[in-house]
Amino acid sequence: MTNVTAPAQTGVGKTSAFLQISGRRKSADSIAKVLIYFCMFLAIIPLVFVLWELISKGLPPVLNAEWWTDDMLGTRYAKAGGGAIHAIVGTLVQSALASVIAIPIGIFTAIYLVEYSRGGWLGRTTTFMVDILSGVPSIVAALFIYAAWITVLGFDRSGLAVAWSLLLLMIPIVVRNTEEMLRVVPMDLREASYALGVPKWKTIARVVLPTALSGIATGIMLAIARIMGESAPVLILVGTTPALKWDPSSGPMSSLPLMMLDMFKAGLNPNVLDKMWGAAFTLVLIIALLNIGARVISAKFSIKQ
């Protein structure tokens, strides 16, 4: 009898211990969930507050048709009227110039680091330089362009100089994001393509890049969003103007960050504050539309796994 009942008691003890451990794990899991939700709630509070302030104060001036068609030429900042087309065009032109150069350089650099670099000195040097550029402040990039482009080469302060500065800030973001997205692509896809006799360059172009397109596009939009909001380059490398200007090669050229700064320096007049909040809302709206467009493009053209 003793030999029969002892295992039963042992089994009951093990079951009780298991239930006790399981209960502690459930309690710890519940506490962790509460902490996570609480921290998420704390993080959302300032975001909601900022969005509310931005929308409530920046939306009214944007709803006026003149905001999208007129510039500030001939309109005093303290008076009602005028628009932001000169700042919108300046922001888009400067960002487009930087993106046209930075995106191909960043993507091809990432392809080399992931697909072709085998730990050689060139790959290590490239990675080291990208890491350095990632930590360069915008004011340092602007001063470098000022010294090289304006002081040494003798060019004027212009939107083109701003684009060169934004280029330095954008390249490391594109490289790092593209590199991570390419590493996520399963090696099985590459090997299956190689097994079919497809060359490596065509495998990268037809298989690897389309598979990682969604993440690459998101990273590019994040890079564009960062450079659009930079204020240091426009302060140092280009002068402000209230007139619409499409040519970035010479002379003053406004932008949305520069317009906000001009309005801030103009005082606390209600009309000035409306224009300042309107410029901020316009900048956020443009970035949001670019992100939505990138999501649509990546969803349409990326390979579904």
mmCIF file of C-alpha atoms in Angstrom:
data_model
loop_
_atom_site.group_PDB
_atom_site.id
_atom_site.type_symbol
_atom_site.label_atom_id
_atom_site.label_comp_id
_atom_site.label_asym_id
_atom_site.label_seq_id
_atom_site.Cartn_x
_atom_site.Cartn_y
_atom_site.Cartn_z
ATOM 1 C CA MET A 1 0.000 0.000 0.000
ATOM 2 C CA THR A 2 2.815 2.359 0.842
ATOM 3 C CA ASN A 3 4.423 1.815 -2.536
ATOM 4 C CA VAL A 4 1.132 2.599 -4.277
ATOM 5 C CA THR A 5 0.092 5.753 -2.423
ATOM 6 C CA ALA A 6 3.509 7.454 -2.349
ATOM 7 C CA PRO A 7 3.696 8.145 -6.091
ATOM 8 C CA ALA A 8 0.161 9.502 -6.002
ATOM 9 C CA GLN A 9 1.110 11.965 -3.254
ATOM 10 C CA THR A 10 4.230 12.928 -5.186
ATOM 11 C CA GLY A 11 2.172 13.531 -8.310
ATOM 12 C CA VAL A 12 -0.239 15.707 -6.375
ATOM 13 C CA GLY A 13 2.693 17.697 -4.993
ATOM 14 C CA LYS A 14 4.127 18.216 -8.462
ATOM 15 C CA THR A 15 0.746 19.336 -9.765
ATOM 16 C CA SER A 16 0.340 21.783 -6.889
ATOM 17 C CA ALA A 17 3.834 23.177 -7.447
ATOM 18 C CA PHE A 18 3.139 23.516 -11.165
ATOM 19 C CA LEU A 19 -0.083 25.394 -10.481
ATOM 20 C CA GLN A 20 1.735 27.637 -8.020
ATOM 21 C CA ILE A 21 4.455 28.454 -10.550
ATOM 22 C CA SER A 22 1.840 28.988 -13.245
ATOM 23 C CA GLY A 23 -0.035 31.354 -10.954
ATOM 24 C CA ARG A 24 3.108 33.410 -10.312
ATOM 25 C CA ARG A 25 3.790 33.615 -14.028
ATOM 26 C CA LYS A 26 0.252 34.751 -14.713
ATOM 27 C CA SER A 27 0.544 37.423 -12.017
ATOM 28 C CA ALA A 28 3.892 38.620 -13.413
ATOM 29 C CA ASP A 29 2.427 38.640 -16.924
ATOM 30 C CA SER A 30 -0.552 40.715 -15.764
ATOM 31 C CA ILE A 31 1.696 43.208 -13.969
ATOM 32 C CA ALA A 32 3.931 43.507 -17.056
ATOM 33 C CA LYS A 33 0.908 44.149 -19.284
ATOM 34 C CA VAL A 34 -0.365 46.859 -16.941
ATOM 35 C CA LEU A 35 3.058 48.553 -16.933
ATOM 36 C CA ILE A 36 3.302 48.360 -20.708
ATOM 37 C CA TYR A 37 -0.152 49.869 -21.234
ATOM 38 C CA PHE A 38 0.568 52.552 -18.636
ATOM 39 C CA CYS A 39 3.845 53.530 -20.342
ATOM 40 C CA MET A 40 2.110 53.541 -23.721
ATOM 41 C CA PHE A 41 -0.573 55.831 -22.293
ATOM 42 C CA LEU A 42 2.100 58.187 -20.935
ATOM 43 C CA ALA A 43 3.809 58.275 -24.337
ATOM 44 C CA ILE A 44 0.537 59.012 -26.141
ATOM 45 C CA ILE A 45 -0.397 61.967 -23.913
ATOM 46 C CA PRO A 46 2.222 64.445 -25.262
ATOM 47 C CA LEU A 47 1.641 63.196 -28.823
ATOM 48 C CA VAL A 48 -2.104 63.824 -28.580
ATOM 49 C CA PHE A 49 -1.478 67.214 -26.975
ATOM 50 C CA VAL A 50 0.931 68.287 -29.725
ATOM 51 C CA LEU A 51 -1.408 67.095 -32.479
ATOM 52 C CA TRP A 52 -4.346 68.868 -30.882
ATOM 53 C CA GLU A 53 -2.450 72.136 -30.595
ATOM 54 C CA LEU A 54 -1.141 71.788 -34.150
ATOM 55 C CA ILE A 55 -4.526 71.000 -35.705
ATOM 56 C CA SER A 56 -6.560 73.491 -33.682
ATOM 57 C CA LYS A 57 -4.188 76.404 -34.357
ATOM 58 C CA GLY A 58 -2.743 75.452 -37.754
ATOM 59 C CA LEU A 59 -5.827 74.239 -39.599
ATOM 60 C CA PRO A 60 -7.778 77.564 -39.895
ATOM 61 C CA PRO A 61 -5.151 79.431 -41.974
ATOM 62 C CA VAL A 62 -4.583 76.377 -44.185
ATOM 63 C CA LEU A 63 -8.278 76.211 -45.094
ATOM 64 C CA ASN A 64 -7.945 79.559 -46.860
ATOM 65 C CA ALA A 65 -7.342 79.130 -50.608
ATOM 66 C CA GLU A 66 -4.842 82.008 -50.606
ATOM 67 C CA TRP A 67 -2.567 79.951 -48.368
ATOM 68 C CA TRP A 68 -1.845 77.551 -51.248
ATOM 69 C CA THR A 69 -1.723 80.089 -54.093
ATOM 70 C CA ASP A 70 -0.140 83.313 -52.764
ATOM 71 C CA ASP A 71 3.215 84.219 -51.276
ATOM 72 C CA MET A 72 4.035 86.902 -48.710
ATOM 73 C CA LEU A 73 5.383 89.433 -51.201
ATOM 74 C CA GLY A 74 3.736 92.780 -50.487
ATOM 75 C CA THR A 75 1.974 91.506 -47.350
ATOM 76 C CA ARG A 76 3.167 92.479 -43.894
ATOM 77 C CA TYR A 77 3.519 89.632 -41.460
ATOM 78 C CA ALA A 78 1.386 91.428 -38.874
ATOM 79 C CA LYS A 79 -1.466 91.884 -41.342
ATOM 80 C CA ALA A 80 -4.001 89.291 -42.417
ATOM 81 C CA GLY A 81 -3.631 87.701 -45.833
ATOM 82 C CA GLY A 82 -0.792 86.212 -47.805
ATOM 83 C CA GLY A 83 0.088 82.596 -48.298
ATOM 84 C CA ALA A 84 2.843 80.035 -47.958
ATOM 85 C CA ILE A 85 3.337 78.867 -51.541
ATOM 86 C CA HIS A 86 6.864 80.333 -51.577
ATOM 87 C CA ALA A 87 7.825 78.321 -48.472
ATOM 88 C CA ILE A 88 6.110 75.142 -49.704
ATOM 89 C CA VAL A 89 7.885 75.288 -53.070
ATOM 90 C CA GLY A 90 11.228 75.995 -51.402
ATOM 91 C CA THR A 91 10.863 73.042 -49.045
ATOM 92 C CA LEU A 92 9.848 70.667 -51.831
ATOM 93 C CA VAL A 93 12.585 71.812 -54.223
ATOM 94 C CA GLN A 94 15.366 71.575 -51.641
ATOM 95 C CA SER A 95 14.174 68.184 -50.380
ATOM 96 C CA ALA A 96 13.755 66.867 -53.921
ATOM 97 C CA LEU A 97 17.282 67.869 -54.903
ATOM 98 C CA ALA A 98 18.721 66.141 -51.840
ATOM 99 C CA SER A 99 16.557 63.038 -52.337
ATOM 100 C CA VAL A 100 17.436 62.603 -56.026
ATOM 101 C CA ILE A 101 21.101 62.227 -55.071
ATOM 102 C CA ALA A 102 20.864 60.647 -51.612
ATOM 103 C CA ILE A 103 18.387 57.842 -52.349
ATOM 104 C CA PRO A 104 20.382 56.130 -55.157
ATOM 105 C CA ILE A 105 23.669 56.555 -53.280
ATOM 106 C CA GLY A 106 22.165 55.182 -50.073
ATOM 107 C CA ILE A 107 20.480 52.194 -51.727
ATOM 108 C CA PHE A 108 23.520 51.180 -53.795
ATOM 109 C CA THR A 109 25.800 51.566 -50.772
ATOM 110 C CA ALA A 110 23.525 49.310 -48.733
ATOM 111 C CA ILE A 111 23.435 46.737 -51.545
ATOM 112 C CA TYR A 112 27.213 46.659 -51.606
ATOM 113 C CA LEU A 113 27.475 46.246 -47.833
ATOM 114 C CA VAL A 114 24.919 43.412 -47.719
ATOM 115 C CA GLU A 115 25.428 41.547 -50.984
ATOM 116 C CA TYR A 116 29.031 42.109 -52.034
ATOM 117 C CA SER A 117 31.116 43.158 -49.055
ATOM 118 C CA ARG A 118 32.760 40.175 -47.368
ATOM 119 C CA GLY A 119 34.330 41.951 -44.439
ATOM 120 C CA GLY A 120 37.005 43.614 -46.555
ATOM 121 C CA TRP A 121 38.643 46.921 -45.769
ATOM 122 C CA LEU A 122 36.337 48.835 -48.120
ATOM 123 C CA GLY A 123 33.228 47.465 -46.445
ATOM 124 C CA ARG A 124 34.562 48.194 -42.955
ATOM 125 C CA THR A 125 35.584 51.709 -43.967
ATOM 126 C CA THR A 126 32.198 52.390 -45.543
ATOM 127 C CA THR A 127 30.372 51.163 -42.439
ATOM 128 C CA PHE A 128 32.597 53.313 -40.234
ATOM 129 C CA MET A 129 31.955 56.425 -42.333
ATOM 130 C CA VAL A 130 28.191 55.808 -42.366
ATOM 131 C CA ASP A 131 28.261 55.504 -38.570
ATOM 132 C CA ILE A 132 30.088 58.819 -38.329
ATOM 133 C CA LEU A 133 27.631 60.566 -40.661
ATOM 134 C CA SER A 134 24.702 59.193 -38.657
ATOM 135 C CA GLY A 135 25.848 61.152 -35.609
ATOM 136 C CA VAL A 136 26.718 64.411 -37.358
ATOM 137 C CA PRO A 137 24.455 67.282 -36.157
ATOM 138 C CA SER A 138 22.706 69.316 -38.813
ATOM 139 C CA ILE A 139 24.579 72.473 -37.800
ATOM 140 C CA VAL A 140 27.912 70.731 -38.448
ATOM 141 C CA ALA A 141 26.773 69.579 -41.900
ATOM 142 C CA ALA A 142 25.626 73.111 -42.684
ATOM 143 C CA LEU A 143 28.932 74.639 -41.562
ATOM 144 C CA PHE A 144 30.868 72.105 -43.639
ATOM 145 C CA ILE A 145 28.902 73.009 -46.768
ATOM 146 C CA TYR A 146 29.326 76.694 -45.975
ATOM 147 C CA ALA A 147 33.090 76.270 -45.723
ATOM 148 C CA ALA A 148 33.452 74.038 -48.787
ATOM 149 C CA TRP A 149 30.742 75.312 -51.127
ATOM 150 C CA ILE A 150 30.581 79.007 -50.305
ATOM 151 C CA THR A 151 33.930 79.973 -48.770
ATOM 152 C CA VAL A 152 36.306 77.775 -50.800
ATOM 153 C CA LEU A 153 34.472 77.361 -54.109
ATOM 154 C CA GLY A 154 32.932 80.838 -54.024
ATOM 155 C CA PHE A 155 29.286 79.972 -54.715
ATOM 156 C CA ASP A 156 26.448 82.069 -53.304
ATOM 157 C CA ARG A 157 24.176 81.137 -50.450
ATOM 158 C CA SER A 158 21.274 79.370 -52.120
ATOM 159 C CA GLY A 159 18.767 76.558 -51.970
ATOM 160 C CA LEU A 160 21.288 74.357 -53.758
ATOM 161 C CA ALA A 161 23.709 74.748 -50.860
ATOM 162 C CA VAL A 162 20.907 73.732 -48.493
ATOM 163 C CA ALA A 163 20.286 70.640 -50.636
ATOM 164 C CA TRP A 164 23.962 69.634 -50.345
ATOM 165 C CA SER A 165 23.717 69.922 -46.578
ATOM 166 C CA LEU A 166 20.490 67.916 -46.418
ATOM 167 C CA LEU A 167 22.164 65.310 -48.611
ATOM 168 C CA LEU A 168 24.767 64.634 -45.919
ATOM 169 C CA LEU A 169 22.041 64.145 -43.335
ATOM 170 C CA MET A 170 19.899 61.890 -45.510
ATOM 171 C CA ILE A 171 22.452 59.406 -46.876
ATOM 172 C CA PRO A 172 23.259 57.571 -43.601
ATOM 173 C CA ILE A 173 19.563 57.136 -42.777
ATOM 174 C CA VAL A 174 18.842 55.615 -46.183
ATOM 175 C CA VAL A 175 21.930 53.373 -45.995
ATOM 176 C CA ARG A 176 21.168 52.048 -42.513
ATOM 177 C CA ASN A 177 17.480 51.414 -43.183
ATOM 178 C CA THR A 178 18.049 49.779 -46.574
ATOM 179 C CA GLU A 179 20.820 47.633 -45.138
ATOM 180 C CA GLU A 180 18.550 46.330 -42.385
ATOM 181 C CA MET A 181 15.702 45.634 -44.798
ATOM 182 C CA LEU A 182 17.975 43.716 -47.182
ATOM 183 C CA ARG A 183 19.271 41.562 -44.334
ATOM 184 C CA VAL A 184 15.701 40.632 -43.427
ATOM 185 C CA VAL A 185 15.116 39.093 -46.874
ATOM 186 C CA PRO A 186 15.438 35.287 -46.447
ATOM 187 C CA MET A 187 18.555 33.736 -47.926
ATOM 188 C CA ASP A 188 16.348 30.955 -49.349
ATOM 189 C CA LEU A 189 14.965 33.388 -51.925
ATOM 190 C CA ARG A 190 18.451 34.253 -53.133
ATOM 191 C CA GLU A 191 19.522 30.603 -53.247
ATOM 192 C CA ALA A 192 16.376 29.596 -55.141
ATOM 193 C CA SER A 193 17.081 32.289 -57.727
ATOM 194 C CA TYR A 194 20.734 31.231 -58.033
ATOM 195 C CA ALA A 195 19.639 27.611 -58.459
ATOM 196 C CA LEU A 196 17.575 28.628 -61.471
ATOM 197 C CA GLY A 197 20.638 30.182 -63.060
ATOM 198 C CA VAL A 198 19.674 33.809 -62.469
ATOM 199 C CA PRO A 199 22.699 36.142 -62.210
ATOM 200 C CA LYS A 200 23.356 37.829 -58.898
ATOM 201 C CA TRP A 201 22.633 41.357 -60.125
ATOM 202 C CA LYS A 202 19.298 40.274 -61.557
ATOM 203 C CA THR A 203 18.455 38.411 -58.338
ATOM 204 C CA ILE A 204 19.052 41.600 -56.390
ATOM 205 C CA ALA A 205 17.012 43.698 -58.827
ATOM 206 C CA ARG A 206 14.107 41.283 -59.346
ATOM 207 C CA VAL A 207 13.892 39.414 -56.032
ATOM 208 C CA VAL A 208 15.731 41.051 -53.145
ATOM 209 C CA LEU A 209 14.811 44.711 -53.708
ATOM 210 C CA PRO A 210 11.097 44.101 -54.462
ATOM 211 C CA THR A 211 10.826 41.908 -51.374
ATOM 212 C CA ALA A 212 12.307 44.630 -49.168
ATOM 213 C CA LEU A 213 10.567 47.489 -50.989
ATOM 214 C CA SER A 214 8.024 48.201 -48.281
ATOM 215 C CA GLY A 215 10.617 48.712 -45.553
ATOM 216 C CA ILE A 216 12.953 50.624 -47.854
ATOM 217 C CA ALA A 217 10.194 53.034 -48.866
ATOM 218 C CA THR A 218 9.263 53.622 -45.235
ATOM 219 C CA GLY A 219 12.872 54.386 -44.351
ATOM 220 C CA ILE A 220 13.208 56.789 -47.270
ATOM 221 C CA MET A 221 10.113 58.659 -46.125
ATOM 222 C CA LEU A 222 11.547 58.898 -42.619
ATOM 223 C CA ALA A 223 14.732 60.359 -44.068
ATOM 224 C CA ILE A 224 12.776 62.890 -46.145
ATOM 225 C CA ALA A 225 10.690 63.798 -43.102
ATOM 226 C CA ARG A 226 13.847 64.514 -41.138
ATOM 227 C CA ILE A 227 15.458 66.766 -43.719
ATOM 228 C CA MET A 228 12.230 68.691 -44.371
ATOM 229 C CA GLY A 229 12.133 69.845 -40.777
ATOM 230 C CA GLU A 230 15.772 70.872 -40.483
ATOM 231 C CA SER A 231 16.258 74.519 -39.636
ATOM 232 C CA ALA A 232 20.048 74.868 -39.211
ATOM 233 C CA PRO A 233 20.942 74.474 -42.918
ATOM 234 C CA VAL A 234 18.396 77.049 -44.079
ATOM 235 C CA LEU A 235 19.569 79.525 -41.430
ATOM 236 C CA ILE A 236 23.210 79.342 -42.503
ATOM 237 C CA LEU A 237 23.128 78.532 -46.200
ATOM 238 C CA VAL A 238 20.249 80.526 -47.677
ATOM 239 C CA GLY A 239 18.526 83.832 -47.042
ATOM 240 C CA THR A 240 14.808 84.312 -46.609
ATOM 241 C CA THR A 241 12.507 85.864 -49.173
ATOM 242 C CA PRO A 242 8.748 86.478 -49.188
ATOM 243 C CA ALA A 243 8.539 85.873 -52.953
ATOM 244 C CA LEU A 244 7.948 82.618 -54.792
ATOM 245 C CA LYS A 245 11.143 81.267 -56.334
ATOM 246 C CA TRP A 246 11.718 78.057 -58.258
ATOM 247 C CA ASP A 247 15.421 78.443 -59.091
ATOM 248 C CA PRO A 248 17.564 77.097 -56.212
ATOM 249 C CA SER A 249 20.925 77.861 -57.819
ATOM 250 C CA SER A 250 21.389 81.374 -56.447
ATOM 251 C CA GLY A 251 19.888 83.921 -54.136
ATOM 252 C CA PRO A 252 17.473 83.673 -51.205
ATOM 253 C CA MET A 253 14.887 80.890 -51.135
ATOM 254 C CA SER A 254 12.334 80.420 -48.401
ATOM 255 C CA SER A 255 11.154 77.160 -46.822
ATOM 256 C CA LEU A 256 8.599 76.156 -44.214
ATOM 257 C CA PRO A 257 11.097 75.986 -41.296
ATOM 258 C CA LEU A 258 12.518 79.358 -42.348
ATOM 259 C CA MET A 259 9.029 80.828 -42.609
ATOM 260 C CA MET A 260 8.204 79.635 -39.093
ATOM 261 C CA LEU A 261 11.372 81.268 -37.797
ATOM 262 C CA ASP A 262 10.574 84.514 -39.589
ATOM 263 C CA MET A 263 7.119 84.563 -38.053
ATOM 264 C CA PHE A 264 8.507 83.800 -34.614
ATOM 265 C CA LYS A 265 10.889 86.758 -34.864
ATOM 266 C CA ALA A 266 8.093 89.032 -36.066
ATOM 267 C CA GLY A 267 6.377 89.023 -32.664
ATOM 268 C CA LEU A 268 3.253 87.693 -30.966
ATOM 269 C CA ASN A 269 0.697 89.324 -33.222
ATOM 270 C CA PRO A 270 -2.320 87.008 -33.767
ATOM 271 C CA ASN A 271 -1.909 87.146 -37.550
ATOM 272 C CA VAL A 272 1.772 86.249 -37.221
ATOM 273 C CA LEU A 273 0.989 83.329 -34.928
ATOM 274 C CA ASP A 274 -1.644 82.070 -37.364
ATOM 275 C CA LYS A 275 0.905 82.029 -40.175
ATOM 276 C CA MET A 276 3.481 80.301 -37.962
ATOM 277 C CA TRP A 277 1.063 77.550 -36.906
ATOM 278 C CA GLY A 278 -0.162 77.244 -40.481
ATOM 279 C CA ALA A 279 3.387 76.666 -41.727
ATOM 280 C CA ALA A 280 3.923 73.998 -39.063
ATOM 281 C CA PHE A 281 0.665 72.247 -39.968
ATOM 282 C CA THR A 282 1.528 72.391 -43.674
ATOM 283 C CA LEU A 283 4.901 70.771 -43.041
ATOM 284 C CA VAL A 284 3.334 67.930 -41.045
ATOM 285 C CA LEU A 285 0.632 67.503 -43.696
ATOM 286 C CA ILE A 286 3.181 67.209 -46.515
ATOM 287 C CA ILE A 287 5.169 64.605 -44.561
ATOM 288 C CA ALA A 288 1.986 62.637 -43.814
ATOM 289 C CA LEU A 289 0.978 62.634 -47.481
ATOM 290 C CA LEU A 290 4.450 61.453 -48.503
ATOM 291 C CA ASN A 291 4.259 58.587 -46.011
ATOM 292 C CA ILE A 292 0.816 57.561 -47.253
ATOM 293 C CA GLY A 293 2.062 57.651 -50.839
ATOM 294 C CA ALA A 294 5.062 55.516 -49.934
ATOM 295 C CA ARG A 295 2.824 52.939 -48.244
ATOM 296 C CA VAL A 296 0.579 52.761 -51.301
ATOM 297 C CA ILE A 297 3.519 52.362 -53.691
ATOM 298 C CA SER A 298 5.231 49.712 -51.562
ATOM 299 C CA ALA A 299 1.974 47.763 -51.131
ATOM 300 C CA LYS A 300 1.373 47.789 -54.871
ATOM 301 C CA PHE A 301 4.839 46.880 -56.134
ATOM 302 C CA SER A 302 6.402 44.790 -53.347
ATOM 303 C CA ILE A 303 6.516 41.000 -53.632
ATOM 304 C CA LYS A 304 4.026 39.211 -51.393
ATOM 305 C CA GLN A 305 5.691 36.364 -49.491
#
